[in-house]
Coordinates of C-alpha atoms and ligand atoms in Angstrom, one line a residue:
X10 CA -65.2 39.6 -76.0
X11 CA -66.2 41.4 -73.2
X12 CA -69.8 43.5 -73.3
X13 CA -69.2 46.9 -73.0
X14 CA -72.3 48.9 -70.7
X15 CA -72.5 52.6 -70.9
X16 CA -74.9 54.4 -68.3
X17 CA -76.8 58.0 -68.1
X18 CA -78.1 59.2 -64.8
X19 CA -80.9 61.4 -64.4
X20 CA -82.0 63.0 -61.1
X21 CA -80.2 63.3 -57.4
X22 CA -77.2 62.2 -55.6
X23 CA -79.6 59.0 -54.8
X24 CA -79.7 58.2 -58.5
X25 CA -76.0 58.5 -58.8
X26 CA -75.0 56.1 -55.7
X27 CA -77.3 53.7 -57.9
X28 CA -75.9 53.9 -61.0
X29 CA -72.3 53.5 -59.6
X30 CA -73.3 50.4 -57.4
X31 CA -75.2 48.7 -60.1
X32 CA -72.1 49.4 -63.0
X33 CA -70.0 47.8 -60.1
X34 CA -72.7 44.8 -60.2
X35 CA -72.3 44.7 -63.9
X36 CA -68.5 45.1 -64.0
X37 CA -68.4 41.6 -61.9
X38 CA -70.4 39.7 -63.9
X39 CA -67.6 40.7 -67.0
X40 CA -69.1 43.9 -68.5
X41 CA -66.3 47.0 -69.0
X42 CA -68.0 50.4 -68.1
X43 CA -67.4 53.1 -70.1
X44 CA -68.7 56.5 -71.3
X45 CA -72.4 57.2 -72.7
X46 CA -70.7 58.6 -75.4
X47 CA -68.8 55.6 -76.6
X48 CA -69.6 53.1 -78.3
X49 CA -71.8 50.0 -76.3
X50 CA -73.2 46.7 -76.6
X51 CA -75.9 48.3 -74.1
X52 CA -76.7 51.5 -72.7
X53 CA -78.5 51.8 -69.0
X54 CA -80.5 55.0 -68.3
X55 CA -81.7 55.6 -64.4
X56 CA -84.4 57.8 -64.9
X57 CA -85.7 60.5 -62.6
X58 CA -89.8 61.7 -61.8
X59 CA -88.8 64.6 -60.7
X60 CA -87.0 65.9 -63.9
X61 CA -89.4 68.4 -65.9
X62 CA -90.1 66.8 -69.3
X63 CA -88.7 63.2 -67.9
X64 CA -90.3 61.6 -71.0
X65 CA -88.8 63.7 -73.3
X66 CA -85.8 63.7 -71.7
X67 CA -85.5 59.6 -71.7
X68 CA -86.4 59.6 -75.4
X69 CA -83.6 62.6 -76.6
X70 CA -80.9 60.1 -74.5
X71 CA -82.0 56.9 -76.3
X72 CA -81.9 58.4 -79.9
X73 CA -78.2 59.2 -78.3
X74 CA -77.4 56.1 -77.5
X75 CA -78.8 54.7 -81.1
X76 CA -76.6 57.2 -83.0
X77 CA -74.0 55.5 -81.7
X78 CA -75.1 52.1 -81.7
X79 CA -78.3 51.3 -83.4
X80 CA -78.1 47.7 -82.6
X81 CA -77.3 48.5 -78.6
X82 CA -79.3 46.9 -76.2
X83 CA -81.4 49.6 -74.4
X84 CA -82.4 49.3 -70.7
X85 CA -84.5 52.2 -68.1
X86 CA -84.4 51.9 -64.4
X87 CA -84.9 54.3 -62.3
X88 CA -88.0 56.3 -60.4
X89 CA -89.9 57.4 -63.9
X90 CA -89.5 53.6 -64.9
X91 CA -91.3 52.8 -61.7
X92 CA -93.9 55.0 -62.0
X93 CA -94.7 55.1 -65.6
X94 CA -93.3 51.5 -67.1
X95 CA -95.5 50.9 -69.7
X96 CA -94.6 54.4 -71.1
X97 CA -91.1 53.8 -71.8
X98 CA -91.6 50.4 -73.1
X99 CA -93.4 51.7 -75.8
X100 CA -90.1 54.2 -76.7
X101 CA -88.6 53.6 -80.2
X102 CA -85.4 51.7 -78.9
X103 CA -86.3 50.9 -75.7
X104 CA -85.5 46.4 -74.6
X105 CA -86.2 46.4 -71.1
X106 CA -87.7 48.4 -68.2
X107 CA -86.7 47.4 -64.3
X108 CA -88.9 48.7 -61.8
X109 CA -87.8 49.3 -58.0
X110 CA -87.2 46.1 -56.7
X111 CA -85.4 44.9 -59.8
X112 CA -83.4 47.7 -60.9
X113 CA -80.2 45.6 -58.8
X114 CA -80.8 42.3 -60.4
X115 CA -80.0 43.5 -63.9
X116 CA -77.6 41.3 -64.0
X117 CA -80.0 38.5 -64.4
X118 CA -82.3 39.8 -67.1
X119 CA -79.1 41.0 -69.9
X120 CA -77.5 37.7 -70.8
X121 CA -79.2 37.9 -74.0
X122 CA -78.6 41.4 -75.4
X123 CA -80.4 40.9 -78.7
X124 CA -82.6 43.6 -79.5
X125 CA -86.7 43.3 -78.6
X126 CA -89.6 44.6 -80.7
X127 CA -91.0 46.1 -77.2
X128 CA -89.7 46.6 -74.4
X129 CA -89.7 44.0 -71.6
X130 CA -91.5 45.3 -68.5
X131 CA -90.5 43.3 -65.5
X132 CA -91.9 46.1 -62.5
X133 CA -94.0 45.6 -59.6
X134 CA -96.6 47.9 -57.2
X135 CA -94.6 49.7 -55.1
X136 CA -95.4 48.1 -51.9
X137 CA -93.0 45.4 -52.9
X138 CA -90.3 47.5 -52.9
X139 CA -90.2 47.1 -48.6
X140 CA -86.6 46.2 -48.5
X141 CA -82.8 47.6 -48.6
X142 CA -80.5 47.6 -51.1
X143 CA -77.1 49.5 -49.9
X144 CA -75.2 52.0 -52.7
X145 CA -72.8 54.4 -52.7
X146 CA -71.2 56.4 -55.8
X147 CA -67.5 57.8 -56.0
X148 CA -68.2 60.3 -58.9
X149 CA -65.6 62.4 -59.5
X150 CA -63.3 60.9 -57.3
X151 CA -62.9 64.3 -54.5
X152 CA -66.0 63.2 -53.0
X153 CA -68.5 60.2 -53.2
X154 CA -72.3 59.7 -52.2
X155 CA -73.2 57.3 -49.6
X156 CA -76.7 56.1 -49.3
X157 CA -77.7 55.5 -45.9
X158 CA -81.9 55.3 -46.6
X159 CA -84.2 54.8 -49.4
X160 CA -88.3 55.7 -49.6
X161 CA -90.6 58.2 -48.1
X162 CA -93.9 57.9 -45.6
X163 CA -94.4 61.8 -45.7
X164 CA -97.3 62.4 -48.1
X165 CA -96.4 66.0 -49.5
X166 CA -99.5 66.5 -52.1
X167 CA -97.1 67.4 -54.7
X168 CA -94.4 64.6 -54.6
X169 CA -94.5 61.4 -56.8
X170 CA -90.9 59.9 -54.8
X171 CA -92.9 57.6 -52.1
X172 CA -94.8 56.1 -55.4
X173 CA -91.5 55.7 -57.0
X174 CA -89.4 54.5 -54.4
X175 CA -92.1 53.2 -51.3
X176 CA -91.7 53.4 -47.9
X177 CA -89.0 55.1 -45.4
X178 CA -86.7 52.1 -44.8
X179 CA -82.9 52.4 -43.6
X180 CA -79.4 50.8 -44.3
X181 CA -77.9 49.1 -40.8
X182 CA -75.4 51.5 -39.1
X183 CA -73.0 48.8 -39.5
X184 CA -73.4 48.7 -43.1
X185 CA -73.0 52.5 -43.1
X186 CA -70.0 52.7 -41.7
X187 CA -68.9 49.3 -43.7
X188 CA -69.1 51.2 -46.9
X189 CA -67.8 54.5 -45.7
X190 CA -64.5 53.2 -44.5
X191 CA -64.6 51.6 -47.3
X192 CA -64.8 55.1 -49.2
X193 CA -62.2 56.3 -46.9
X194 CA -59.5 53.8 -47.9
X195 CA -59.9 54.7 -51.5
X196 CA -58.2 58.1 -50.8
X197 CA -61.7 60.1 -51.1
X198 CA -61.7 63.1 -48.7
X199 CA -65.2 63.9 -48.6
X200 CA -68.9 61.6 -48.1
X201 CA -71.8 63.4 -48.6
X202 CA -74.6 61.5 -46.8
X203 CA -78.1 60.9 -49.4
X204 CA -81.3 59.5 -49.3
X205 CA -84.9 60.8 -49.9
X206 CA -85.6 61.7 -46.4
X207 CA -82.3 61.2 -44.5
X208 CA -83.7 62.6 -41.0
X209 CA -85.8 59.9 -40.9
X210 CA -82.8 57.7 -40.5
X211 CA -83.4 54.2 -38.9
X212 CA -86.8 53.7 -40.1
X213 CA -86.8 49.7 -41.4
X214 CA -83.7 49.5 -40.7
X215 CA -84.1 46.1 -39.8
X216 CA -87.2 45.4 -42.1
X217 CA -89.6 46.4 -39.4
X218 CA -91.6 50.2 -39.2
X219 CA -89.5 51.3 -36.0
X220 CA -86.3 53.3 -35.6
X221 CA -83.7 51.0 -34.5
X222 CA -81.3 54.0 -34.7
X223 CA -81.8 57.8 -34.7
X224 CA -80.1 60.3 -37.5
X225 CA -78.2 61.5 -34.2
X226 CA -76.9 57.8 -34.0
X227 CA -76.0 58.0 -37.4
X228 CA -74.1 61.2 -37.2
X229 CA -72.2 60.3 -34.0
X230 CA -71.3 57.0 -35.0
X231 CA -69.6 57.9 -38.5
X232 CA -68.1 60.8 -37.3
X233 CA -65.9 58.0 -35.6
X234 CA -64.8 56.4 -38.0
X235 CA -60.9 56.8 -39.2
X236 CA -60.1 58.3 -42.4
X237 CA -62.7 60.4 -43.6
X238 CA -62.3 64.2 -43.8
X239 CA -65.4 65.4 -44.6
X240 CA -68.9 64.3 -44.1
X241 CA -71.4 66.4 -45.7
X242 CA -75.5 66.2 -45.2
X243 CA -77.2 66.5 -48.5
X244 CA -80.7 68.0 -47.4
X245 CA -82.6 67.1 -44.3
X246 CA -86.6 68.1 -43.6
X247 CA -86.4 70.9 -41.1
X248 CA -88.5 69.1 -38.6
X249 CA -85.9 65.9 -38.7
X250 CA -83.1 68.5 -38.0
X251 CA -83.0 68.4 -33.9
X252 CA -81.2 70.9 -31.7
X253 CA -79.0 68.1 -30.4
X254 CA -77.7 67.1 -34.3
X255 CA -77.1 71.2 -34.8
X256 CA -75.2 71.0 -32.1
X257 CA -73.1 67.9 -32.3
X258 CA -72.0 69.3 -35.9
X259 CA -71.1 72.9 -34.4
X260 CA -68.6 70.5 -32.6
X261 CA -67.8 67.4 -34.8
X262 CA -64.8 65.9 -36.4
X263 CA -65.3 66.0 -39.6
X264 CA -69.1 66.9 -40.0
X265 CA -69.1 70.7 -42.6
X266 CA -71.1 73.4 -41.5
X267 CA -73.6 73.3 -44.5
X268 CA -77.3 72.6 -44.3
X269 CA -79.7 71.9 -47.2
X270 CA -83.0 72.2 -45.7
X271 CA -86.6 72.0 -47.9
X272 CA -89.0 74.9 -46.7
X273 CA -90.9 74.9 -50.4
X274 CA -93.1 77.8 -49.2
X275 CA -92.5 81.1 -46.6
X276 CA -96.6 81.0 -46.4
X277 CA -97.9 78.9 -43.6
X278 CA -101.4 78.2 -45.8
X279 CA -99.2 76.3 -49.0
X280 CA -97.2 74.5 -46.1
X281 CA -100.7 73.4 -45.2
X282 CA -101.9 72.9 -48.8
X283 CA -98.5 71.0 -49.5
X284 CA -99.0 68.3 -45.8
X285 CA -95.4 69.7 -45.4
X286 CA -95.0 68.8 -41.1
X287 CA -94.0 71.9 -39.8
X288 CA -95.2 75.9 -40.1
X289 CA -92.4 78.9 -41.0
X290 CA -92.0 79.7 -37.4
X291 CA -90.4 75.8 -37.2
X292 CA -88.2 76.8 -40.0
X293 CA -87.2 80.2 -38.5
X294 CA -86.3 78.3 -35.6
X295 CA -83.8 75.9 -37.2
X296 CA -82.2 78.4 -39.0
X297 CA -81.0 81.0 -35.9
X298 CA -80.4 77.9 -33.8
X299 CA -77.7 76.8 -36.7
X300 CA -76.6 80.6 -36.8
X301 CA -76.1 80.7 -32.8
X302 CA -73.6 77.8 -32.7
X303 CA -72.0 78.0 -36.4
X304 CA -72.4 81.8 -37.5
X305 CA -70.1 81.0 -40.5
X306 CA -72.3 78.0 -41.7
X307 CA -74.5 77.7 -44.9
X308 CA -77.6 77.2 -45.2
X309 CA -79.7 75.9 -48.9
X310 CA -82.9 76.3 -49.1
X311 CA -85.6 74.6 -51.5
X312 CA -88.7 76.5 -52.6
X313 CA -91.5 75.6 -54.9
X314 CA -93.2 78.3 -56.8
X315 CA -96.9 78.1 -58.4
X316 CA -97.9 75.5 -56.1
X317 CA -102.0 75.7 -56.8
X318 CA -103.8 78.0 -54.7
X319 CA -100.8 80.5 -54.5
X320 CA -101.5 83.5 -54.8
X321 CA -99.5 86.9 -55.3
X322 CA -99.7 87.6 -51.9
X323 CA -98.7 84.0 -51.1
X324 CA -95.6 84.4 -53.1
X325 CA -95.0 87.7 -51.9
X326 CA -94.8 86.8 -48.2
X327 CA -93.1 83.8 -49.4
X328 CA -90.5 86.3 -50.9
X329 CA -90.1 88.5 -48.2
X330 CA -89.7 85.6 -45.3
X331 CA -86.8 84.2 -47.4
X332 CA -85.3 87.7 -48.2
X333 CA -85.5 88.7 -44.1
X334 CA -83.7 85.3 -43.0
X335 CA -80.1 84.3 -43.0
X336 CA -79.6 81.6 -45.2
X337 CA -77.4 81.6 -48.2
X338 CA -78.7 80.3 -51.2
X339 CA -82.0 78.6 -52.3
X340 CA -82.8 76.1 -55.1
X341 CA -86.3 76.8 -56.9
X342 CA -88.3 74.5 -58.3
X343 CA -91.0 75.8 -60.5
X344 CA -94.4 73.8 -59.4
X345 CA -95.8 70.9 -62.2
X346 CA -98.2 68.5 -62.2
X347 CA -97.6 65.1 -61.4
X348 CA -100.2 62.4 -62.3
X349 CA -101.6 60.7 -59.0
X350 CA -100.4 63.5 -56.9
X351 CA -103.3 65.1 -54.7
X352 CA -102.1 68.7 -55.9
X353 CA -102.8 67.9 -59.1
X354 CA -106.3 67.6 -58.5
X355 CA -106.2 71.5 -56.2
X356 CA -108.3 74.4 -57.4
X357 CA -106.5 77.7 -58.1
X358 CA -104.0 76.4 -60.5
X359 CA -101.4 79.6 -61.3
X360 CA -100.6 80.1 -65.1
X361 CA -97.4 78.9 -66.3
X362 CA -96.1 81.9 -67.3
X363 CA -97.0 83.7 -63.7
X364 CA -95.2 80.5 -62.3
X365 CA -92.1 81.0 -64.6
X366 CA -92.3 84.7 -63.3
X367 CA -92.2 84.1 -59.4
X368 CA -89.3 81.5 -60.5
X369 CA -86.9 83.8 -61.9
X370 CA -87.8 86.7 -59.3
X371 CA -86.6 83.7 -56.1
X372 CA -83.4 83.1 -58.6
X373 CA -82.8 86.6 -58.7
X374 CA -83.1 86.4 -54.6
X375 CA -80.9 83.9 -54.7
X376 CA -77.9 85.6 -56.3
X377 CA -77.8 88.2 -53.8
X378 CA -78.2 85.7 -51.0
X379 CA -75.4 83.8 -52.2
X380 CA -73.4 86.8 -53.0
X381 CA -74.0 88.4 -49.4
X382 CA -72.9 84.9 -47.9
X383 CA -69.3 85.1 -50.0
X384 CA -69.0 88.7 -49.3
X385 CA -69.5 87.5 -45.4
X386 CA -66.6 85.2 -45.6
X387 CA -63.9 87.4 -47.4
X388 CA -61.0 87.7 -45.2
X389 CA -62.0 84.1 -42.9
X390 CA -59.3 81.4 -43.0
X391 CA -61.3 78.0 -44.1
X392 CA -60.3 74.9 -45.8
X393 CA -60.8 74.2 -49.6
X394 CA -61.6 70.6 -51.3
X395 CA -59.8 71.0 -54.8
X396 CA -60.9 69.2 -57.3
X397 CA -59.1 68.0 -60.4
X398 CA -60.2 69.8 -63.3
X399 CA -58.3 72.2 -65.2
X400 CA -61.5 74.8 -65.6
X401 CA -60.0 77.5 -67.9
X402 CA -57.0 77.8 -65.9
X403 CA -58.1 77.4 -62.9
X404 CA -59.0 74.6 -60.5
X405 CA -61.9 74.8 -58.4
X406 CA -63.0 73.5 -55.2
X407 CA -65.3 74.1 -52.3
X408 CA -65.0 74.9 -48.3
X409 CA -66.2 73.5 -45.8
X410 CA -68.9 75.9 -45.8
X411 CA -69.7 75.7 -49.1
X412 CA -68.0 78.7 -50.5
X413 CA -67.0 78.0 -54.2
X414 CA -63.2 78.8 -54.6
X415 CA -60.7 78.8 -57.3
X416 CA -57.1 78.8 -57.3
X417 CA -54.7 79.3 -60.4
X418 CA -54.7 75.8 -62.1
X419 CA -52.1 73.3 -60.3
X420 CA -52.3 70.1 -60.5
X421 CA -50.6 68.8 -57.4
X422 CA -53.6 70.9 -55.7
X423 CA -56.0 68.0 -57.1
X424 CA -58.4 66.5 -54.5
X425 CA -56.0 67.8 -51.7
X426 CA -57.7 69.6 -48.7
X427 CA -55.2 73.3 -48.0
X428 CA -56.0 76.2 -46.0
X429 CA -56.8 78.9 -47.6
X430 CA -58.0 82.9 -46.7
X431 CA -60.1 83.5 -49.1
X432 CA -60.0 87.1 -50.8
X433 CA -62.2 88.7 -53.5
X434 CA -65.0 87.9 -55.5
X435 CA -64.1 87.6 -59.3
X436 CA -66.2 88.3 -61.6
X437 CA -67.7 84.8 -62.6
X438 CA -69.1 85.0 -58.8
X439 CA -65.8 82.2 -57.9
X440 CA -64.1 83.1 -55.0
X441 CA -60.2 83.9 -54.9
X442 CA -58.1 82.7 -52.5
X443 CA -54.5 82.3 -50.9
X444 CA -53.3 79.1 -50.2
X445 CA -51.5 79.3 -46.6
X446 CA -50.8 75.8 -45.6
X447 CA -51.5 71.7 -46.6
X448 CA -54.1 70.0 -44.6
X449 CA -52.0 66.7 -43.4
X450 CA -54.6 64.0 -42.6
X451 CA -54.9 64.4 -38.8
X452 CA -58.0 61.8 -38.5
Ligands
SF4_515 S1 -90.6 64.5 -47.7 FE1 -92.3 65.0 -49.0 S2 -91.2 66.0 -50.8 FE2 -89.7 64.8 -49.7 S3 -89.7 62.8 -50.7 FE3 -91.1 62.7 -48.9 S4 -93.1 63.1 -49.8 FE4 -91.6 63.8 -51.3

């Protein structure tokens, strides 16, 4: 009988590209995937150290996995495995815990799936974990997530990921563009490129500390390559976003006019107290010159509030920077501790509930920022990615730059690319649109 393996993900596009490479793994050596809900001989959570409450999270999805199957085998890989092994070892449930460098051999340590009194730690210090494994997820089938480089050697005072997943290292080019053809020819219309720090593209890319290739390379040399629609850059450090990469996606192929950039404060002094490497004027700078080529593109923008030592004027200039530039959206993380983290040592640590104040004030920015975006693109002709989900009668999908559209549901609209002219905002925030033509794969 063949083992069935159920997995949970926790955690970014990174996690994800895992998760679906390791299940692929697993499938070859005879297991059958299938959903965390159903029933499994073992269950495989890829934890996350970014995720508030991680721990509580991890043990809420094992007692899941034990409802269901109180004799399943239980395994945790993943970033929070890395960095706190011993921890989820000692979970109620819990067989096994892979650190960084052995989360891909699973394979090797599940022949026996008999139940352990403790878990089985089998982790390593982080230093270890100095080489490449390649991944690449195709979630819900419209669009998948390539990895193309692991690891961080930035030291932001607040970030735990270059503990969790070690240093900057990169996949080859040709391995890149291996696995993104090989995306292509399974009728996927959109990549969208991931990493932790994808600027810094062609670090280690062959096991040593120089850049073989630049992100440039990167860009120019898979916007080449036959078959793919889309390509879509997931976030990118502002000071790893040159002029010359702006401008080659004003004027690619298939490369979408969205940016996700991290600016985590508008106050030059919390940029300081976070190591981030650059100042707001940098980040000003980045965002006109993408608004000077590509007026219609989108810009995402990640902020962290209640970083220590922030003060209301700190968060009010913070505020006010991000209200007065043109981007369209922003992601806000509220600011917590993370063991081993130089911040967490800082002075001026801001209350939770002040934090939790500033939060929802930047979410409330946010909505009109988005909203004012939308409003800017009513009337444009752009091109829609449909999904394939009937969402109350309607399917949904997203342009190229990043509008959110839906569409009465149809399903011979599913993961097609049309031109559309998009028309009013409904009231769930969705844009409408009409559909004017098919997009025929010209590439
Ligand atoms: S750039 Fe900074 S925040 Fe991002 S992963 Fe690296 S250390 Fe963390």
């Amino acid at each position: 009988m063949k083992k069935k393996v159920a997995f949970y993900t926790l955690g970014c596009k990174l996690n994800f590209s895992e998760t679906s490479t390791i299940a692929r793994n697993l499938t070859d050596e005879g297991f059958v995937r299938v959903d965390f809900s159903e029933y499994a001989d073992m269950y495989v959570i890829n934890t996350c150290s970014v995720t508030d409450n991680a721990d509580k999270r991890f043990k809420t999805i094992v007692k899941q996995a034990q409802k269901v199957n109180p004799d399943a085998f239980v395994a945790a890989i993943g970033c929070y495995a890395q960095l706190k092994p011993e921890d989820l070892a000692a979970v109620d449930g819990v067989d096994l815990v892979l650190g960084a460098t052995e989360k891909f051999n699973i394979a090797d340590y599940v022949n026996d799936l008999s139940k352990n009194d403790y878990g089985e730690v089998h982790s390593c210090e982080i230093e270890e974990a100095d080489f490449y494994v390649g991944s690449y997820a195709i979630g819900d089938r419209t669009r998948a997530f390539l990895k193309v480089q692991d690891g961080c050697d930035y030291k932001c005072t607040y970030c735990t990921i270059p503990l969790a997943r070690g240093i900057s290292r990169s996949d080859s080019l040709q391995n890149v563009l291996k696995n993104a053809k090989e995306i292509s020819e399974q009728d996927i219309k959109e990549i969208v490129l991931t990493g932790v720090n994808i600027g810094d593209y062609g670090k280690g890319e062959f096991g040593n500390k120089k850049h073989d290739h630049t992100f440039l390379d990167l860009v120019k040399a898979l916007d080449t390559v036959e078959g793919i629609h889309r390509l879509r850059i997931s976030s990118i450090e502002p000071n790893l976003l040159k002029n010359e990469t702006i401008e080659f996606v004003a004027d690619s192929n298939s490369f979408v006019p969205h940016f996700h950039i991290p600016l985590q404060s508008g106050s030059d002094e919390i940029l300081k107290l976070m190591r981030r490497r650059y100042l707001t004027d940098l980040y000003v700078n980045r965002v006109n010159k993408i608004k000077e080529v590509m007026p219609h593109a989108c810009i995402g923008v990640d902020v962290i509030v209640g970083f220590p030592g922030e003060t209301e004027e700190h968060f009010l200039t913070t505020y006010n920077f991000l209200n007065e530039l043109d981007i369209s959206y922003l992601h806000v993380f509220t600011y917590s501790e993370r063991d081993n983290t130089l911040a967490a040592e800082m002075e001026g640590v801001v209350p939770k509930k002040v934090r939790s104040k500033r939060s929802k004030m930047l979410r409330g920015l946010s909505v009109k920022k988005r909203r004012a975006f939308y409003e800017g693109q009513l009337g444009t002709t752009r091109t829609v990615l449909f999904e394939s989900e009937n969402k109350e009668g309607y399917i949904h999908g997203f342009t190229e730059n990043y509008v959110k559209v839906k569409f009465p549901w149809d399903p011979s609209l599913s993961n097609t690319l049309q031109e559309v002219k998009l028309t009013e905002i409904a009231e769930d925030g969705l844009v409408r649109c009409t559909i004017l033509e098919s997009v025929r794969a010209s590439v």
